[in-house]
Amino acid sequence: MYPLLDGSMSDRTITVTIPAEQDGTFAKANVMAAITGASQRMFTFSNVSGLISFEVKRDDLTKVIIRSNDGSPIAGSQSLTFDENGAVSGVEYAEGGSPEITVALNGPGTYYVATMMNVEMKAGFGMRFFKGEEPLLQGPVRLGRLQDEVSLL
């Protein structure tokens, strides 16, 4: 598994916890895993998380809280089953997941957030930006391939 997160492996199932507090770096948000048999010499990594990206242009923001609008969990423990070809064939979510992820901000730049795999967030998600501990309201935010108004929490 890359990057190494809190998780375990049993037979063809990997259990991994997507943290509710993240630092926004791509290296830690791009969660991948691979399973291969003992006789195989090659393997392919598969994404085992969702990925949100956003850009911050201000240098005075300290964190952002991302929350699913319908309260569905986006962080927590998930178990992924792999088929004989090494592809993800099933996902189960543990009880007690969080509908929020807090991302520490460190100045302007592009930030990346891992979410649990295959979470649809049918009602969308909101973002609340903070300056210190004070929440700020913000207008349109570019979210990866999407350009849309973001609901504020």
PDB file of C-alpha atoms in Angstrom:
ATOM      1  CA  MET A   1       0.000   0.000   0.000  1.00  0.00           C
ATOM      2  CA  TYR A   2       1.228   3.501  -0.811  1.00  0.00           C
ATOM      3  CA  PRO A   3       1.404   5.721   1.091  1.00  0.00           C
ATOM      4  CA  LEU A   4       1.547   3.569   4.195  1.00  0.00           C
ATOM      5  CA  LEU A   5      -1.631   4.289   6.158  1.00  0.00           C
ATOM      6  CA  ASP A   6      -3.302   2.666   9.119  1.00  0.00           C
ATOM      7  CA  GLY A   7      -4.445  -0.621   7.612  1.00  0.00           C
ATOM      8  CA  SER A   8      -4.192  -4.388   7.411  1.00  0.00           C
ATOM      9  CA  MET A   9      -4.337  -7.221   4.872  1.00  0.00           C
ATOM     10  CA  SER A  10      -6.023 -10.613   5.014  1.00  0.00           C
ATOM     11  CA  ASP A  11      -6.140 -12.974   2.025  1.00  0.00           C
ATOM     12  CA  ARG A  12      -7.294 -10.727  -0.876  1.00  0.00           C
ATOM     13  CA  THR A  13      -8.789  -7.978   1.305  1.00  0.00           C
ATOM     14  CA  ILE A  14      -7.071  -4.772   2.402  1.00  0.00           C
ATOM     15  CA  THR A  15      -8.538  -2.661   5.184  1.00  0.00           C
ATOM     16  CA  VAL A  16      -7.381   0.958   5.128  1.00  0.00           C
ATOM     17  CA  THR A  17      -8.390   4.018   7.128  1.00  0.00           C
ATOM     18  CA  ILE A  18      -8.750   7.312   5.285  1.00  0.00           C
ATOM     19  CA  PRO A  19      -7.861   9.917   7.935  1.00  0.00           C
ATOM     20  CA  ALA A  20     -10.249  12.724   8.934  1.00  0.00           C
ATOM     21  CA  GLU A  21      -7.245  15.066   9.284  1.00  0.00           C
ATOM     22  CA  GLN A  22      -4.933  15.485   6.298  1.00  0.00           C
ATOM     23  CA  ASP A  23      -2.111  17.767   5.146  1.00  0.00           C
ATOM     24  CA  GLY A  24      -3.236  18.256   1.537  1.00  0.00           C
ATOM     25  CA  THR A  25      -0.148  16.784  -0.147  1.00  0.00           C
ATOM     26  CA  PHE A  26      -0.659  14.657  -3.265  1.00  0.00           C
ATOM     27  CA  ALA A  27       1.774  12.008  -2.011  1.00  0.00           C
ATOM     28  CA  LYS A  28      -0.413  11.294   1.031  1.00  0.00           C
ATOM     29  CA  ALA A  29      -3.812  11.710  -0.695  1.00  0.00           C
ATOM     30  CA  ASN A  30      -3.160   9.456  -3.713  1.00  0.00           C
ATOM     31  CA  VAL A  31      -3.790   6.175  -1.880  1.00  0.00           C
ATOM     32  CA  MET A  32      -2.960   3.047  -3.902  1.00  0.00           C
ATOM     33  CA  ALA A  33      -2.588  -0.666  -3.222  1.00  0.00           C
ATOM     34  CA  ALA A  34      -1.528  -3.774  -5.122  1.00  0.00           C
ATOM     35  CA  ILE A  35      -1.944  -7.491  -4.502  1.00  0.00           C
ATOM     36  CA  THR A  36      -0.083 -10.188  -6.381  1.00  0.00           C
ATOM     37  CA  GLY A  37       0.497 -13.917  -6.044  1.00  0.00           C
ATOM     38  CA  ALA A  38       3.831 -15.367  -4.928  1.00  0.00           C
ATOM     39  CA  SER A  39       4.596 -16.665  -8.439  1.00  0.00           C
ATOM     40  CA  GLN A  40       3.875 -13.366 -10.190  1.00  0.00           C
ATOM     41  CA  ARG A  41       6.710 -10.939 -10.814  1.00  0.00           C
ATOM     42  CA  MET A  42       4.630  -7.928 -11.855  1.00  0.00           C
ATOM     43  CA  PHE A  43       1.747  -6.128 -10.209  1.00  0.00           C
ATOM     44  CA  THR A  44      -0.335  -3.032 -10.843  1.00  0.00           C
ATOM     45  CA  PHE A  45      -1.298  -0.473  -8.231  1.00  0.00           C
ATOM     46  CA  SER A  46      -4.993   0.475  -8.023  1.00  0.00           C
ATOM     47  CA  ASN A  47      -6.429   3.624  -6.486  1.00  0.00           C
ATOM     48  CA  VAL A  48      -8.207   2.775  -3.252  1.00  0.00           C
ATOM     49  CA  SER A  49      -9.519   6.244  -2.432  1.00  0.00           C
ATOM     50  CA  GLY A  50     -11.397   9.117  -3.986  1.00  0.00           C
ATOM     51  CA  LEU A  51      -9.492  12.334  -4.618  1.00  0.00           C
ATOM     52  CA  ILE A  52     -10.553  15.982  -4.307  1.00  0.00           C
ATOM     53  CA  SER A  53      -8.252  18.781  -5.400  1.00  0.00           C
ATOM     54  CA  PHE A  54      -8.622  22.514  -4.827  1.00  0.00           C
ATOM     55  CA  GLU A  55      -6.497  25.628  -5.164  1.00  0.00           C
ATOM     56  CA  VAL A  56      -5.827  28.221  -2.460  1.00  0.00           C
ATOM     57  CA  LYS A  57      -4.622  31.669  -3.523  1.00  0.00           C
ATOM     58  CA  ARG A  58      -4.517  33.371  -0.114  1.00  0.00           C
ATOM     59  CA  ASP A  59      -1.627  33.038   2.324  1.00  0.00           C
ATOM     60  CA  ASP A  60      -3.613  33.765   5.516  1.00  0.00           C
ATOM     61  CA  LEU A  61      -5.842  30.660   5.493  1.00  0.00           C
ATOM     62  CA  THR A  62      -4.971  27.961   8.024  1.00  0.00           C
ATOM     63  CA  LYS A  63      -7.367  25.095   7.322  1.00  0.00           C
ATOM     64  CA  VAL A  64     -10.406  23.988   5.376  1.00  0.00           C
ATOM     65  CA  ILE A  65     -13.131  21.603   6.490  1.00  0.00           C
ATOM     66  CA  ILE A  66     -14.707  19.541   3.714  1.00  0.00           C
ATOM     67  CA  ARG A  67     -18.102  18.064   4.610  1.00  0.00           C
ATOM     68  CA  SER A  68     -20.524  15.887   2.648  1.00  0.00           C
ATOM     69  CA  ASN A  69     -23.792  17.828   2.411  1.00  0.00           C
ATOM     70  CA  ASP A  70     -25.930  14.788   3.222  1.00  0.00           C
ATOM     71  CA  GLY A  71     -23.762  13.704   6.182  1.00  0.00           C
ATOM     72  CA  SER A  72     -22.498  10.538   4.483  1.00  0.00           C
ATOM     73  CA  PRO A  73     -19.043   9.406   5.663  1.00  0.00           C
ATOM     74  CA  ILE A  74     -16.065  10.456   3.548  1.00  0.00           C
ATOM     75  CA  ALA A  75     -13.308   9.440   6.009  1.00  0.00           C
ATOM     76  CA  GLY A  76     -12.950   6.243   7.989  1.00  0.00           C
ATOM     77  CA  SER A  77     -12.199   2.569   7.613  1.00  0.00           C
ATOM     78  CA  GLN A  78     -12.942   0.687   4.400  1.00  0.00           C
ATOM     79  CA  SER A  79     -12.222  -2.897   3.320  1.00  0.00           C
ATOM     80  CA  LEU A  80     -11.377  -3.496  -0.326  1.00  0.00           C
ATOM     81  CA  THR A  81     -11.479  -6.946  -1.898  1.00  0.00           C
ATOM     82  CA  PHE A  82      -9.270  -7.656  -4.922  1.00  0.00           C
ATOM     83  CA  ASP A  83     -10.012 -10.220  -7.646  1.00  0.00           C
ATOM     84  CA  GLU A  84      -7.467 -12.716  -9.039  1.00  0.00           C
ATOM     85  CA  ASN A  85      -6.252 -10.073 -11.529  1.00  0.00           C
ATOM     86  CA  GLY A  86      -5.480  -7.572  -8.775  1.00  0.00           C
ATOM     87  CA  ALA A  87      -8.434  -5.240  -9.493  1.00  0.00           C
ATOM     88  CA  VAL A  88     -10.728  -3.926  -6.748  1.00  0.00           C
ATOM     89  CA  SER A  89     -13.877  -6.066  -6.871  1.00  0.00           C
ATOM     90  CA  GLY A  90     -15.709  -4.868  -3.748  1.00  0.00           C
ATOM     91  CA  VAL A  91     -15.741  -2.196  -1.049  1.00  0.00           C
ATOM     92  CA  GLU A  92     -17.265  -2.347   2.435  1.00  0.00           C
ATOM     93  CA  TYR A  93     -17.344   0.561   4.875  1.00  0.00           C
ATOM     94  CA  ALA A  94     -17.010   0.256   8.649  1.00  0.00           C
ATOM     95  CA  GLU A  95     -19.467   1.986  10.967  1.00  0.00           C
ATOM     96  CA  GLY A  96     -18.429   5.280  12.518  1.00  0.00           C
ATOM     97  CA  GLY A  97     -16.975   7.075   9.488  1.00  0.00           C
ATOM     98  CA  SER A  98     -16.735  10.866   9.500  1.00  0.00           C
ATOM     99  CA  PRO A  99     -18.685  13.203   7.167  1.00  0.00           C
ATOM    100  CA  GLU A 100     -15.842  15.736   7.532  1.00  0.00           C
ATOM    101  CA  ILE A 101     -12.184  15.973   6.596  1.00  0.00           C
ATOM    102  CA  THR A 102     -10.004  18.773   7.949  1.00  0.00           C
ATOM    103  CA  VAL A 103      -7.074  19.836   5.769  1.00  0.00           C
ATOM    104  CA  ALA A 104      -4.213  21.903   7.203  1.00  0.00           C
ATOM    105  CA  LEU A 105      -3.257  24.710   4.806  1.00  0.00           C
ATOM    106  CA  ASN A 106       0.278  26.003   4.405  1.00  0.00           C
ATOM    107  CA  GLY A 107      -0.011  28.978   2.075  1.00  0.00           C
ATOM    108  CA  PRO A 108      -1.115  29.273  -1.554  1.00  0.00           C
ATOM    109  CA  GLY A 109      -1.063  26.190  -3.750  1.00  0.00           C
ATOM    110  CA  THR A 110      -2.968  23.140  -4.881  1.00  0.00           C
ATOM    111  CA  TYR A 111      -4.174  20.783  -2.183  1.00  0.00           C
ATOM    112  CA  TYR A 112      -5.338  17.159  -2.450  1.00  0.00           C
ATOM    113  CA  VAL A 113      -7.712  15.271  -0.185  1.00  0.00           C
ATOM    114  CA  ALA A 114      -8.282  11.502  -0.029  1.00  0.00           C
ATOM    115  CA  THR A 115     -11.855  10.316   0.562  1.00  0.00           C
ATOM    116  CA  MET A 116     -13.202   6.814   0.988  1.00  0.00           C
ATOM    117  CA  MET A 117     -13.462   4.977  -2.335  1.00  0.00           C
ATOM    118  CA  ASN A 118     -16.719   5.147  -4.349  1.00  0.00           C
ATOM    119  CA  VAL A 119     -18.357   7.678  -2.034  1.00  0.00           C
ATOM    120  CA  GLU A 120     -20.869   9.476  -4.249  1.00  0.00           C
ATOM    121  CA  MET A 121     -21.793  12.542  -2.144  1.00  0.00           C
ATOM    122  CA  LYS A 122     -25.031  12.812  -4.158  1.00  0.00           C
ATOM    123  CA  ALA A 123     -25.969  16.058  -2.397  1.00  0.00           C
ATOM    124  CA  GLY A 124     -22.481  17.467  -3.061  1.00  0.00           C
ATOM    125  CA  PHE A 125     -20.084  18.786  -0.455  1.00  0.00           C
ATOM    126  CA  GLY A 126     -19.259  22.060   1.212  1.00  0.00           C
ATOM    127  CA  MET A 127     -16.004  23.719   2.165  1.00  0.00           C
ATOM    128  CA  ARG A 128     -15.403  26.075   5.082  1.00  0.00           C
ATOM    129  CA  PHE A 129     -12.126  27.968   5.046  1.00  0.00           C
ATOM    130  CA  PHE A 130     -10.556  29.267   8.263  1.00  0.00           C
ATOM    131  CA  LYS A 131      -8.178  32.094   9.188  1.00  0.00           C
ATOM    132  CA  GLY A 132      -6.845  30.872  12.518  1.00  0.00           C
ATOM    133  CA  GLU A 133      -9.944  29.513  14.257  1.00  0.00           C
ATOM    134  CA  GLU A 134     -12.263  32.043  12.572  1.00  0.00           C
ATOM    135  CA  PRO A 135     -14.378  30.677   9.704  1.00  0.00           C
ATOM    136  CA  LEU A 136     -14.436  32.760   6.524  1.00  0.00           C
ATOM    137  CA  LEU A 137     -16.959  32.747   3.702  1.00  0.00           C
ATOM    138  CA  GLN A 138     -15.613  32.282   0.200  1.00  0.00           C
ATOM    139  CA  GLY A 139     -17.163  32.398  -3.259  1.00  0.00           C
ATOM    140  CA  PRO A 140     -16.579  30.070  -6.223  1.00  0.00           C
ATOM    141  CA  VAL A 141     -13.784  27.532  -5.828  1.00  0.00           C
ATOM    142  CA  ARG A 142     -12.197  25.507  -8.638  1.00  0.00           C
ATOM    143  CA  LEU A 143     -12.495  21.839  -7.683  1.00  0.00           C
ATOM    144  CA  GLY A 144     -10.360  19.591  -9.885  1.00  0.00           C
ATOM    145  CA  ARG A 145     -12.195  19.308 -13.220  1.00  0.00           C
ATOM    146  CA  LEU A 146     -15.317  21.048 -11.918  1.00  0.00           C
ATOM    147  CA  GLN A 147     -16.077  24.780 -11.748  1.00  0.00           C
ATOM    148  CA  ASP A 148     -19.039  25.432  -9.507  1.00  0.00           C
ATOM    149  CA  GLU A 149     -20.318  27.334  -6.507  1.00  0.00           C
ATOM    150  CA  VAL A 150     -19.419  25.569  -3.284  1.00  0.00           C
ATOM    151  CA  SER A 151     -21.914  25.458  -0.427  1.00  0.00           C
ATOM    152  CA  LEU A 152     -20.468  26.952   2.716  1.00  0.00           C
ATOM    153  CA  LEU A 153     -20.803  25.054   5.989  1.00  0.00           C
TER     154      LEU A 153
END
